[in-house]
XYZ file of C-alpha atoms in Angstrom:
538
model
C -130.607 16.825 -32.002
C -128.675 19.434 -33.940
C -126.014 18.469 -36.464
C -123.428 20.736 -34.793
C -123.104 18.323 -31.911
C -119.417 19.131 -31.298
C -119.946 22.842 -30.677
C -119.438 22.371 -26.925
C -116.155 20.455 -27.155
C -113.813 21.187 -24.237
C -111.701 24.289 -24.762
C -108.494 22.521 -23.787
C -108.484 20.625 -27.092
C -107.584 23.812 -28.961
C -104.019 23.692 -27.649
C -103.744 19.919 -27.186
C -100.812 17.911 -28.512
C -101.118 14.212 -27.687
C -98.466 11.616 -26.931
C -99.567 8.004 -27.429
C -98.194 5.521 -24.907
C -98.221 1.749 -25.300
C -98.083 1.106 -21.538
C -96.352 -2.272 -21.568
C -93.445 -0.756 -23.529
C -92.888 2.731 -22.133
C -91.196 2.479 -18.703
C -90.849 -0.437 -16.307
C -90.709 0.857 -12.733
C -90.566 -2.468 -10.850
C -88.089 -4.525 -12.927
C -90.563 -7.166 -14.076
C -89.878 -6.482 -17.772
C -93.252 -4.854 -18.484
C -93.975 -1.149 -18.555
C -96.450 0.157 -16.006
C -98.391 3.179 -14.810
C -95.863 4.282 -12.160
C -93.312 4.234 -14.980
C -95.472 6.606 -17.009
C -95.685 8.929 -14.001
C -91.878 8.915 -13.770
C -91.661 10.131 -17.378
C -94.363 12.816 -17.383
C -91.813 15.623 -17.203
C -90.054 14.249 -20.279
C -93.311 14.243 -22.260
C -94.167 17.742 -21.068
C -90.686 19.024 -21.930
C -91.028 17.638 -25.461
C -94.104 19.823 -25.918
C -96.971 17.375 -25.458
C -99.688 18.305 -22.986
C -102.026 15.329 -23.355
C -101.725 11.544 -23.317
C -103.502 8.712 -25.052
C -102.813 5.504 -23.144
C -103.521 2.231 -24.942
C -105.732 -0.218 -22.996
C -104.581 -0.655 -19.421
C -107.560 -2.610 -18.066
C -107.624 -6.181 -16.783
C -107.259 -8.606 -19.682
C -105.980 -12.059 -20.643
C -103.908 -10.139 -23.224
C -104.719 -12.268 -26.239
C -104.979 -8.978 -28.148
C -102.629 -6.824 -26.072
C -105.428 -5.508 -23.863
C -108.010 -4.908 -26.588
C -109.722 -7.954 -25.092
C -111.016 -6.431 -21.862
C -111.886 -8.724 -18.972
C -112.876 -5.952 -16.537
C -113.373 -2.335 -17.649
C -113.170 -1.006 -14.096
C -109.927 -2.648 -12.984
C -106.387 -1.768 -14.015
C -104.478 -4.827 -15.191
C -102.265 -5.936 -12.273
C -99.174 -5.946 -14.474
C -99.614 -2.172 -14.884
C -100.426 -1.397 -11.261
C -103.650 -0.562 -9.461
C -106.641 1.701 -9.874
C -104.983 4.003 -7.340
C -101.909 4.183 -9.601
C -104.073 5.281 -12.519
C -105.776 7.932 -10.385
C -102.312 9.096 -9.320
C -101.378 9.414 -13.005
C -104.423 11.612 -13.602
C -103.468 13.782 -10.626
C -99.809 14.125 -11.613
C -100.734 14.934 -15.211
C -103.203 17.584 -14.080
C -100.555 19.206 -11.867
C -98.546 19.750 -15.055
C -101.493 21.074 -17.047
C -101.777 17.802 -18.959
C -104.819 15.700 -19.841
C -105.213 11.929 -20.107
C -107.351 9.916 -22.523
C -107.897 6.239 -21.840
C -108.530 3.692 -24.574
C -112.135 2.474 -24.573
C -113.049 -0.732 -26.403
C -116.865 -0.605 -26.581
C -117.533 -3.090 -29.376
C -116.414 -6.322 -27.738
C -114.924 -7.787 -24.587
C -112.772 -10.754 -23.734
C -114.511 -14.096 -23.654
C -113.389 -14.118 -19.995
C -115.455 -11.040 -19.078
C -118.028 -11.715 -16.357
C -120.770 -10.467 -18.678
C -119.906 -13.029 -21.324
C -119.470 -15.936 -18.940
C -122.885 -15.234 -17.457
C -124.549 -14.737 -20.844
C -123.208 -18.140 -21.948
C -125.083 -20.014 -19.224
C -127.736 -22.499 -20.417
C -130.377 -21.309 -17.964
C -131.845 -17.853 -18.555
C -132.087 -17.273 -14.796
C -128.302 -17.621 -14.412
C -127.470 -14.928 -16.953
C -127.081 -12.081 -14.496
C -124.237 -9.939 -13.167
C -124.765 -7.666 -10.188
C -128.464 -8.428 -10.237
C -128.871 -7.302 -13.865
C -129.603 -9.583 -16.790
C -126.819 -9.862 -19.363
C -128.592 -12.510 -21.421
C -128.603 -10.255 -24.502
C -125.452 -8.257 -23.716
C -123.795 -10.145 -26.610
C -125.163 -11.246 -29.973
C -126.299 -14.852 -29.611
C -128.165 -16.779 -32.271
C -131.179 -18.819 -31.217
C -129.753 -22.303 -31.775
C -126.448 -24.111 -31.649
C -126.222 -24.790 -35.408
C -127.281 -21.299 -36.565
C -124.796 -19.337 -38.645
C -124.005 -15.655 -38.162
C -126.039 -14.306 -41.092
C -122.849 -13.244 -42.837
C -121.033 -12.221 -39.642
C -118.175 -14.240 -38.078
C -119.441 -16.553 -35.358
C -118.353 -19.264 -32.941
C -120.255 -22.387 -31.947
C -119.517 -25.262 -29.621
C -117.799 -23.129 -26.989
C -120.679 -22.595 -24.561
C -123.525 -24.520 -22.973
C -126.043 -21.945 -24.173
C -128.104 -23.150 -27.125
C -126.704 -20.685 -29.633
C -123.645 -19.412 -31.435
C -122.149 -15.984 -30.792
C -120.912 -13.239 -33.098
C -117.288 -12.093 -33.089
C -115.768 -8.696 -33.789
C -112.151 -9.634 -34.445
C -110.281 -12.542 -32.826
C -111.976 -15.673 -31.517
C -111.541 -14.297 -27.996
C -113.545 -11.108 -28.703
C -117.325 -11.683 -28.657
C -119.254 -8.704 -30.010
C -121.322 -6.653 -27.612
C -124.947 -6.255 -28.666
C -125.780 -2.799 -30.018
C -128.384 -4.297 -32.303
C -128.919 -4.485 -36.051
C -129.929 -1.752 -38.447
C -132.560 -3.972 -40.092
C -133.228 -7.121 -38.048
C -134.359 -10.060 -40.143
C -133.663 -13.009 -37.836
C -135.417 -13.834 -34.593
C -132.191 -13.322 -32.615
C -131.298 -9.937 -34.121
C -132.292 -7.018 -31.906
C -133.172 -3.564 -33.308
C -130.596 -0.845 -32.711
C -131.558 1.243 -29.657
C -134.179 -1.320 -28.722
C -134.310 -2.350 -25.038
C -131.390 -4.801 -25.099
C -128.988 -2.677 -27.212
C -129.866 0.351 -25.084
C -128.939 -1.656 -21.979
C -125.528 -2.286 -23.581
C -125.165 1.457 -24.190
C -126.028 2.150 -20.571
C -123.434 -0.355 -19.391
C -120.763 1.388 -21.479
C -121.899 4.769 -20.118
C -121.326 3.345 -16.630
C -117.755 2.423 -17.650
C -117.124 5.963 -18.917
C -118.627 7.431 -15.761
C -116.447 5.209 -13.574
C -113.183 6.602 -14.988
C -114.275 10.167 -15.712
C -115.384 10.532 -12.100
C -111.887 9.448 -11.024
C -110.068 12.023 -13.127
C -109.786 10.685 -16.669
C -110.201 13.454 -19.259
C -111.901 11.364 -21.927
C -111.431 8.420 -24.228
C -110.009 7.341 -27.516
C -112.661 4.920 -28.759
C -111.612 1.754 -30.565
C -113.514 0.715 -33.713
C -116.112 3.391 -32.962
C -117.921 2.939 -36.281
C -118.591 -0.782 -35.780
C -121.254 -0.891 -33.065
C -124.501 -1.562 -34.959
C -124.339 -4.613 -37.170
C -125.219 -4.495 -40.861
C -125.603 -0.741 -40.712
C -126.406 1.248 -43.860
C -123.939 3.383 -45.808
C -123.126 6.430 -43.736
C -123.592 4.437 -40.495
C -126.898 6.125 -39.516
C -127.805 3.643 -36.778
C -124.319 3.665 -35.263
C -124.453 7.482 -35.332
C -127.783 7.467 -33.478
C -126.367 5.025 -30.941
C -123.422 7.312 -30.167
C -125.738 10.327 -30.013
C -127.704 8.506 -27.327
C -124.529 7.685 -25.380
C -123.235 11.259 -25.561
C -126.618 12.689 -24.582
C -126.209 10.871 -21.273
C -122.502 11.319 -20.502
C -121.715 14.836 -21.736
C -124.024 16.732 -19.367
C -122.234 15.054 -16.454
C -118.698 15.613 -17.814
C -118.714 18.612 -20.172
C -114.909 18.871 -20.213
C -114.381 15.259 -21.302
C -113.022 14.716 -24.810
C -113.737 11.839 -27.160
C -111.713 10.859 -30.231
C -112.948 8.128 -32.541
C -111.176 5.448 -34.496
C -113.479 6.049 -37.456
C -111.661 7.905 -40.251
C -114.700 9.695 -41.697
C -115.347 12.936 -39.810
C -118.603 13.644 -41.662
C -119.952 10.591 -39.795
C -118.016 10.495 -36.524
C -118.459 14.159 -35.628
C -122.149 14.002 -36.453
C -122.276 11.065 -34.046
C -121.019 13.418 -31.327
C -117.268 12.858 -31.164
C -114.961 15.846 -30.711
C -112.237 14.427 -32.919
C -111.491 11.790 -35.530
C -108.222 10.293 -36.803
C -106.971 10.288 -40.373
C -106.201 6.578 -40.203
C -103.603 4.802 -42.314
C -105.314 2.608 -44.923
C -103.856 0.769 -47.873
C -105.942 -1.916 -49.560
C -104.600 -3.922 -52.531
C -101.972 -1.278 -53.119
C -104.485 1.592 -53.121
C -103.546 4.262 -50.542
C -105.700 6.748 -48.733
C -104.460 10.315 -48.281
C -102.547 9.736 -45.050
C -100.840 6.680 -46.532
C -99.782 8.792 -49.517
C -97.723 11.013 -47.237
C -95.618 8.510 -45.320
C -96.355 4.885 -46.205
C -97.194 4.593 -49.896
C -95.265 1.402 -50.600
C -95.664 -2.358 -50.693
C -92.181 -2.786 -49.175
C -92.370 -0.723 -45.970
C -88.792 -1.364 -44.870
C -87.181 -0.235 -48.156
C -86.543 3.292 -49.452
C -86.531 2.208 -53.105
C -89.867 2.098 -54.948
C -91.550 4.066 -52.156
C -93.775 6.751 -53.678
C -94.640 8.467 -50.397
C -94.772 12.245 -50.707
C -92.052 12.774 -48.098
C -89.657 10.337 -49.770
C -87.227 12.752 -51.466
C -86.884 10.486 -54.493
C -90.551 9.703 -55.092
C -91.448 12.628 -57.365
C -94.973 12.444 -55.906
C -97.080 15.599 -55.961
C -99.108 16.783 -52.973
C -102.319 17.172 -54.989
C -103.732 13.647 -54.529
C -103.381 13.957 -50.764
C -105.098 17.342 -50.782
C -107.969 16.004 -52.877
C -108.786 13.610 -50.049
C -107.695 15.613 -47.041
C -109.151 19.088 -47.572
C -112.801 17.988 -47.935
C -112.500 16.063 -44.677
C -111.036 19.080 -42.882
C -114.020 21.104 -44.113
C -116.359 18.392 -42.843
C -114.710 18.669 -39.438
C -115.058 22.449 -39.466
C -118.774 22.223 -40.214
C -119.275 20.110 -37.094
C -116.918 22.260 -34.993
C -114.682 19.209 -34.529
C -111.147 18.131 -35.324
C -109.593 15.802 -37.887
C -106.286 14.629 -36.425
C -103.039 13.400 -37.930
C -100.652 10.892 -36.348
C -96.945 10.295 -36.720
C -97.647 6.575 -36.297
C -99.583 4.361 -33.884
C -99.564 0.898 -32.350
C -101.178 -0.600 -35.483
C -98.892 1.085 -38.024
C -95.311 0.351 -39.069
C -92.753 2.951 -38.057
C -90.966 4.740 -40.915
C -87.381 5.095 -39.669
C -85.809 2.347 -41.801
C -87.331 3.720 -44.988
C -87.367 7.489 -44.590
C -84.180 9.338 -43.651
C -84.025 11.630 -40.642
C -84.215 14.684 -42.940
C -87.318 13.257 -44.612
C -88.920 12.621 -41.254
C -88.048 16.108 -40.015
C -89.920 17.611 -42.968
C -92.808 15.194 -42.562
C -93.351 15.696 -38.840
C -92.845 19.474 -38.995
C -95.586 19.593 -41.635
C -97.980 17.209 -39.870
C -97.632 19.091 -36.587
C -98.610 22.379 -38.275
C -101.761 21.117 -39.989
C -105.151 21.657 -38.278
C -106.446 19.349 -35.596
C -104.761 18.003 -32.475
C -101.660 16.020 -33.505
C -100.718 12.669 -32.001
C -97.075 11.637 -31.588
C -96.470 7.922 -31.100
C -93.928 7.234 -28.354
C -90.402 7.009 -29.751
C -91.193 8.634 -33.101
C -89.487 11.782 -31.795
C -86.284 9.697 -31.609
C -86.642 7.830 -34.867
C -87.263 4.453 -33.223
C -87.229 1.695 -35.809
C -89.751 -0.921 -36.754
C -88.323 -4.364 -35.974
C -89.547 -7.580 -37.650
C -90.408 -9.702 -34.616
C -92.523 -12.779 -33.842
C -96.095 -11.981 -32.884
C -96.665 -10.992 -29.275
C -100.141 -10.932 -27.694
C -101.922 -10.878 -31.042
C -99.699 -8.171 -32.500
C -98.574 -10.091 -35.599
C -96.960 -7.601 -38.014
C -97.765 -4.767 -35.594
C -95.482 -6.208 -32.922
C -92.389 -4.507 -34.343
C -93.877 -1.057 -33.680
C -94.499 -1.866 -30.009
C -90.953 -2.362 -28.710
C -89.626 -0.741 -25.496
C -88.957 2.975 -25.356
C -85.260 3.774 -25.677
C -84.124 6.167 -22.962
C -80.351 5.904 -22.581
C -77.327 3.638 -23.019
C -77.942 1.774 -19.760
C -79.355 -1.687 -19.271
C -82.137 -2.408 -21.759
C -81.713 1.156 -23.051
C -83.135 2.477 -19.787
C -86.516 0.763 -20.138
C -86.120 -1.840 -17.397
C -83.626 -3.116 -14.836
C -84.606 -6.752 -15.393
C -82.640 -9.303 -17.393
C -82.901 -8.817 -21.157
C -84.575 -12.185 -21.674
C -87.380 -11.184 -19.269
C -88.474 -8.105 -21.254
C -91.974 -7.849 -22.689
C -90.312 -7.322 -26.096
C -86.600 -7.025 -26.896
C -85.006 -3.612 -27.221
C -83.211 -2.534 -30.387
C -79.776 -4.228 -30.212
C -78.073 -1.962 -32.781
C -75.099 0.083 -31.635
C -76.688 3.207 -33.113
C -80.125 2.615 -31.590
C -81.600 6.091 -31.052
C -82.174 7.086 -27.435
C -83.610 10.083 -25.623
C -80.216 10.785 -24.098
C -78.473 10.898 -27.478
C -81.261 12.831 -29.166
C -81.368 15.544 -26.537
C -77.572 15.919 -26.641
C -77.591 16.448 -30.440
C -78.963 19.916 -31.239
C -79.582 18.874 -34.856
C -81.644 15.821 -33.958
C -85.209 15.027 -34.932
C -86.111 15.389 -31.240
C -85.044 19.051 -31.224
C -86.890 19.726 -34.493
C -90.114 18.367 -33.018
C -89.628 20.251 -29.748
C -88.974 23.532 -31.601
C -92.055 23.114 -33.767
C -94.248 22.227 -30.788
C -92.964 25.252 -28.868
C -94.063 27.482 -31.748
C -97.392 25.713 -31.947
C -97.994 26.407 -28.265
C -96.952 30.064 -28.531
C -98.892 30.966 -31.688
C -102.719 30.816 -31.483
C -102.872 30.718 -35.289
C -101.316 27.244 -35.082
C -103.806 25.827 -32.589
C -106.144 22.989 -33.425
C -109.252 24.949 -34.414
C -107.488 27.791 -36.248
C -108.162 28.454 -39.906
C -106.524 26.427 -42.675
C -106.138 27.323 -46.339
C -104.089 25.751 -49.099
C -101.945 28.410 -50.771
C -100.056 26.226 -53.216
C -100.297 22.545 -54.013
C -98.687 21.873 -57.363
C -95.870 19.439 -57.967
C -93.567 18.730 -55.060
C -94.126 22.003 -53.173
C -96.910 22.487 -50.646
C -97.789 25.775 -48.951
C -100.660 26.500 -46.593
C -101.681 29.068 -44.034
C -103.002 28.867 -40.508
C -104.873 31.858 -39.165
C -106.751 33.258 -36.193
C -108.142 36.758 -36.204
C -105.616 39.069 -37.854
C -102.742 36.667 -37.377
C -101.633 34.508 -40.294
C -98.739 32.055 -40.458
C -97.564 30.521 -43.724
C -95.964 27.073 -43.824
C -94.218 25.756 -46.936
C -92.387 22.499 -47.570
C -90.437 20.982 -50.444
C -89.551 17.321 -49.816
C -88.012 16.817 -53.266
C -84.480 16.919 -54.672
C -84.870 20.079 -56.763
C -85.538 23.738 -55.955
C -89.207 24.785 -56.001
C -90.670 28.271 -56.305
C -93.857 28.965 -54.362
C -95.822 32.129 -55.177
C -97.371 33.432 -51.955
C -98.599 37.003 -51.617
C -98.591 39.315 -48.621
C -95.677 37.875 -46.670
C -93.998 40.087 -44.083
C -90.981 37.845 -44.081
C -90.474 37.070 -40.378
C -89.098 33.534 -40.281
C -90.249 31.598 -37.249
C -88.582 28.307 -38.114
C -86.796 26.808 -41.105
C -85.067 23.683 -42.313
C -82.733 24.066 -45.270
C -82.538 27.851 -45.694
C -85.503 28.917 -47.907
C -85.303 32.453 -49.319
C -87.665 35.105 -50.710
C -88.049 36.172 -54.317
C -88.192 39.835 -55.262
C -91.914 39.402 -55.966
C -92.569 38.049 -52.461
C -92.608 34.360 -53.323
C -90.549 31.701 -51.591
C -87.650 29.781 -53.085
C -87.555 26.355 -51.481
C -84.277 24.481 -51.900
C -84.250 20.698 -51.969
C -85.682 19.135 -48.785
C -86.607 22.378 -47.057
C -89.311 23.732 -44.787
C -90.194 27.230 -43.633
C -92.672 28.854 -41.293
C -93.336 32.559 -41.847
C -95.315 35.215 -40.067
């Protein structure tokens, strides 16, 4: 298998801009307090008008919802609270009518403990461990006796009649599916891509086939780097496992797209994914590049002491971000894939309390112009706030980023017609809670900035996902880069700081496509960037 496994990625990704929807919090169409798929259909024109032409929908499959749907009970059934399988097919159809694509959220590493596969595999008699006539005895990772530990992996005992303990991936309710071990050393550990792990791969291929054949356009894949246990550095056995999966599914669905929750494109794209995310990581106060831009603080609800690049008062240079980011972009280019940036996601705290609207305008305008296919988290275009809330469905600190979408000044801010106390999560009670209605009426709003930038991105091929990217200037607070395709070149420059910055860039024609803060040209062709300014030049 060639390294350039992403060379046949679907062409539609080049112009894709994704909108991430947490389905239980986007639009309630039947007044039960929980968002649903018909509600998403009702709002497709809004998403399209904003400038997004693709969706990522967080898990919408049948689940006990101990981890908000990331504990799947049935991969081939829409959770009744969201609607029916027919509703999801209708969403695909309505999106396609508008030239939009839909990615579902696939959780391949574990299921709910209530999944039929797991309940059968937990039976004491080997002959009873079947589903649909197929053995699922080794579909999960079971040890060979009830007092065996997990060989360094988290495990549960005493919960099943089977003489063994089982390995977990995350919560107690999420038994790990069996993709094998890189170097088996216990009797119960199966070799990666051996018969039993391959059967697990084939079962997941069947899940993909089920939804792709009904109109889904691909999948965002949860914890994609975690399949093979005790894998080596570089994840070689997990990479080979995904290469096997893609070798089976891609010939059937060549226009399907796959984006990984992995964060290392030199691994994920080699595995066969089209795209990877630059995930937000911060361990013991040490940020990765993405965290440096927007979330570089130990007090995420306070502006003070935040050293994020886009905080006007931080004094942080762009260079540390570039040191991490640029090599990963080049890795993506080598594999003909994409390395994507997000405004936020369902696992990440929103920034509205800490960064001002001007700071977020500069941040999102910049992120949306960088290479890759950008992902906008629902409500970020409004400046929806993170709210400290009690944990809901395993959300813990993430719960406050999953509150209902804020549409208008009506009941429950337009999310639902039910009583407030019946909502999945409470809406923002503040008098100045941002809403779509208010944002669209204010021509200077963040919403209009994002829409203007996305309109330019759609109109200019040089700004598309696969177009060229070069850093032109990355010293101090100022950051300038170019995007190019063929003979067309567009220069983007930003200064998030409080002082004026001079950026030397040669060969500018001077046609301003978009600006925040009134940047000007020097006599020598450079750009003068006033405090908190942004410019896009052709």
